[in-house]
């Protein structure tokens, strides 16, 4: 178990220069890791801005980096407020709502389409996600 806040910190001791994120990646064994990443209270990563990572929070960048560097990992997002606003979903890359094989080539296209549709679209999205598992 590792908190999202601790992932953005630095270690102490001889390996202190290594980030906690790098330590976690090493512990997982790298890209071949096929275990489960469970992001509890994942709404703490909501401030991710695709294409403008400098504007993103350290936590959101770390969550996205974990997903990208552990491509075989299964991902679970746990939050009571995960779909409160479409821009807050950008870090949820593994949902399969945008990207290759979907109607939206990138998150920006997904966001643009859903932002025009209001709360009703968010409710429909939540139902669709629940039905998909």
PDB file of C-alpha atoms in Angstrom, residues 23-120:
ATOM      1  CA  UNK A  23      11.195   2.904  -6.143  1.00  0.00           C
ATOM      2  CA  UNK A  24       7.608   1.742  -6.681  1.00  0.00           C
ATOM      3  CA  UNK A  25       8.280   0.963 -10.347  1.00  0.00           C
ATOM      4  CA  UNK A  26      11.379  -1.045  -9.387  1.00  0.00           C
ATOM      5  CA  UNK A  27       9.430  -2.908  -6.693  1.00  0.00           C
ATOM      6  CA  UNK A  28       6.777  -3.814  -9.276  1.00  0.00           C
ATOM      7  CA  UNK A  29       9.470  -5.181 -11.584  1.00  0.00           C
ATOM      8  CA  UNK A  30       8.986  -2.739 -14.433  1.00  0.00           C
ATOM      9  CA  UNK A  31       6.812  -2.935 -17.532  1.00  0.00           C
ATOM     10  CA  UNK A  32       6.155  -6.681 -17.145  1.00  0.00           C
ATOM     11  CA  UNK A  33       4.161  -6.083 -13.922  1.00  0.00           C
ATOM     12  CA  UNK A  34       0.667  -7.470 -14.420  1.00  0.00           C
ATOM     13  CA  UNK A  35      -0.702  -6.935 -10.936  1.00  0.00           C
ATOM     14  CA  UNK A  36      -3.356  -4.471  -9.910  1.00  0.00           C
ATOM     15  CA  UNK A  37      -2.978  -0.729  -9.367  1.00  0.00           C
ATOM     16  CA  UNK A  38      -5.800   0.430  -7.113  1.00  0.00           C
ATOM     17  CA  UNK A  39      -6.032   4.192  -6.977  1.00  0.00           C
ATOM     18  CA  UNK A  40      -8.103   4.856  -3.853  1.00  0.00           C
ATOM     19  CA  UNK A  41      -9.314   8.442  -3.507  1.00  0.00           C
ATOM     20  CA  UNK A  42      -8.189   8.820  -7.123  1.00  0.00           C
ATOM     21  CA  UNK A  43      -9.880  12.207  -7.401  1.00  0.00           C
ATOM     22  CA  UNK A  44      -6.638  13.538  -5.886  1.00  0.00           C
ATOM     23  CA  UNK A  45      -5.170  13.091  -9.383  1.00  0.00           C
ATOM     24  CA  UNK A  46      -7.916  15.098 -11.089  1.00  0.00           C
ATOM     25  CA  UNK A  47      -5.757  18.053 -12.080  1.00  0.00           C
ATOM     26  CA  UNK A  48      -4.038  16.384 -15.039  1.00  0.00           C
ATOM     27  CA  UNK A  49      -3.824  18.445 -18.230  1.00  0.00           C
ATOM     28  CA  UNK A  50      -2.904  16.278 -21.238  1.00  0.00           C
ATOM     29  CA  UNK A  51      -0.386  18.010 -23.460  1.00  0.00           C
ATOM     30  CA  UNK A  52       0.418  20.550 -20.741  1.00  0.00           C
ATOM     31  CA  UNK A  53       1.935  18.445 -17.994  1.00  0.00           C
ATOM     32  CA  UNK A  54       3.631  21.512 -16.480  1.00  0.00           C
ATOM     33  CA  UNK A  55       0.150  22.708 -15.470  1.00  0.00           C
ATOM     34  CA  UNK A  56      -0.672  19.330 -13.917  1.00  0.00           C
ATOM     35  CA  UNK A  57      -0.177  18.477 -10.257  1.00  0.00           C
ATOM     36  CA  UNK A  58       2.669  16.171  -9.224  1.00  0.00           C
ATOM     37  CA  UNK A  59       0.175  13.574  -8.027  1.00  0.00           C
ATOM     38  CA  UNK A  60      -1.706  13.548 -11.338  1.00  0.00           C
ATOM     39  CA  UNK A  61       1.536  13.277 -13.328  1.00  0.00           C
ATOM     40  CA  UNK A  62       2.658  10.369 -11.124  1.00  0.00           C
ATOM     41  CA  UNK A  63      -0.655   8.520 -11.574  1.00  0.00           C
ATOM     42  CA  UNK A  64      -0.481   8.895 -15.354  1.00  0.00           C
ATOM     43  CA  UNK A  65       3.182   7.896 -15.418  1.00  0.00           C
ATOM     44  CA  UNK A  66       2.458   4.746 -13.394  1.00  0.00           C
ATOM     45  CA  UNK A  67      -0.239   3.729 -15.854  1.00  0.00           C
ATOM     46  CA  UNK A  68       2.005   4.396 -18.838  1.00  0.00           C
ATOM     47  CA  UNK A  69       5.083   2.643 -17.444  1.00  0.00           C
ATOM     48  CA  UNK A  70       3.140  -0.397 -16.221  1.00  0.00           C
ATOM     49  CA  UNK A  71       1.108  -1.173 -19.360  1.00  0.00           C
ATOM     50  CA  UNK A  72       0.187  -4.730 -18.300  1.00  0.00           C
ATOM     51  CA  UNK A  73      -1.142  -3.674 -14.884  1.00  0.00           C
ATOM     52  CA  UNK A  74      -4.840  -3.809 -14.193  1.00  0.00           C
ATOM     53  CA  UNK A  75      -6.199  -0.491 -12.948  1.00  0.00           C
ATOM     54  CA  UNK A  76      -9.027   0.281 -10.528  1.00  0.00           C
ATOM     55  CA  UNK A  77     -10.113   3.877  -9.925  1.00  0.00           C
ATOM     56  CA  UNK A  78     -11.930   4.393  -6.597  1.00  0.00           C
ATOM     57  CA  UNK A  79     -13.597   7.726  -5.917  1.00  0.00           C
ATOM     58  CA  UNK A  80     -16.988   9.046  -4.921  1.00  0.00           C
ATOM     59  CA  UNK A  81     -16.433  12.127  -7.101  1.00  0.00           C
ATOM     60  CA  UNK A  82     -14.535  10.755 -10.105  1.00  0.00           C
ATOM     61  CA  UNK A  83     -16.976  11.937 -12.775  1.00  0.00           C
ATOM     62  CA  UNK A  84     -18.093  15.234 -11.259  1.00  0.00           C
ATOM     63  CA  UNK A  85     -16.603  17.129 -14.220  1.00  0.00           C
ATOM     64  CA  UNK A  86     -15.197  15.805 -17.493  1.00  0.00           C
ATOM     65  CA  UNK A  87     -11.801  17.584 -17.205  1.00  0.00           C
ATOM     66  CA  UNK A  88     -11.260  15.725 -13.913  1.00  0.00           C
ATOM     67  CA  UNK A  89     -11.172  12.408 -15.791  1.00  0.00           C
ATOM     68  CA  UNK A  90      -8.033  13.053 -17.866  1.00  0.00           C
ATOM     69  CA  UNK A  91      -5.826  10.834 -15.680  1.00  0.00           C
ATOM     70  CA  UNK A  92      -8.191   7.846 -16.115  1.00  0.00           C
ATOM     71  CA  UNK A  93      -6.458   6.644 -19.261  1.00  0.00           C
ATOM     72  CA  UNK A  94      -7.346   2.982 -18.725  1.00  0.00           C
ATOM     73  CA  UNK A  95     -11.120   3.426 -18.868  1.00  0.00           C
ATOM     74  CA  UNK A  96     -11.062   2.897 -22.631  1.00  0.00           C
ATOM     75  CA  UNK A  97     -13.294   5.896 -23.275  1.00  0.00           C
ATOM     76  CA  UNK A  98     -10.768   7.616 -25.559  1.00  0.00           C
ATOM     77  CA  UNK A  99      -7.737   6.554 -27.542  1.00  0.00           C
ATOM     78  CA  UNK A 100      -7.167   3.763 -30.068  1.00  0.00           C
ATOM     79  CA  UNK A 101     -10.287   1.778 -30.909  1.00  0.00           C
ATOM     80  CA  UNK A 102     -12.741   4.355 -29.540  1.00  0.00           C
ATOM     81  CA  UNK A 103     -14.813   7.182 -31.013  1.00  0.00           C
ATOM     82  CA  UNK A 104     -12.425   9.734 -29.484  1.00  0.00           C
ATOM     83  CA  UNK A 105      -8.760   9.703 -30.590  1.00  0.00           C
ATOM     84  CA  UNK A 106      -7.601  11.624 -27.509  1.00  0.00           C
ATOM     85  CA  UNK A 107      -8.931  12.918 -24.204  1.00  0.00           C
ATOM     86  CA  UNK A 108      -9.367  16.406 -25.673  1.00  0.00           C
ATOM     87  CA  UNK A 109     -11.902  15.091 -28.223  1.00  0.00           C
ATOM     88  CA  UNK A 110     -13.742  13.181 -25.486  1.00  0.00           C
ATOM     89  CA  UNK A 111     -13.811  16.270 -23.269  1.00  0.00           C
ATOM     90  CA  UNK A 112     -15.028  18.538 -26.067  1.00  0.00           C
ATOM     91  CA  UNK A 113     -17.856  16.190 -26.970  1.00  0.00           C
ATOM     92  CA  UNK A 114     -19.076  15.604 -23.412  1.00  0.00           C
ATOM     93  CA  UNK A 115     -18.611  19.178 -22.182  1.00  0.00           C
ATOM     94  CA  UNK A 116     -21.303  20.327 -24.602  1.00  0.00           C
ATOM     95  CA  UNK A 117     -23.873  17.877 -23.281  1.00  0.00           C
ATOM     96  CA  UNK A 118     -24.167  18.851 -19.612  1.00  0.00           C
ATOM     97  CA  UNK A 119     -25.067  16.887 -16.496  1.00  0.00           C
ATOM     98  CA  UNK A 120     -27.352  14.475 -18.349  1.00  0.00           C
TER      99      UNK A 120
END
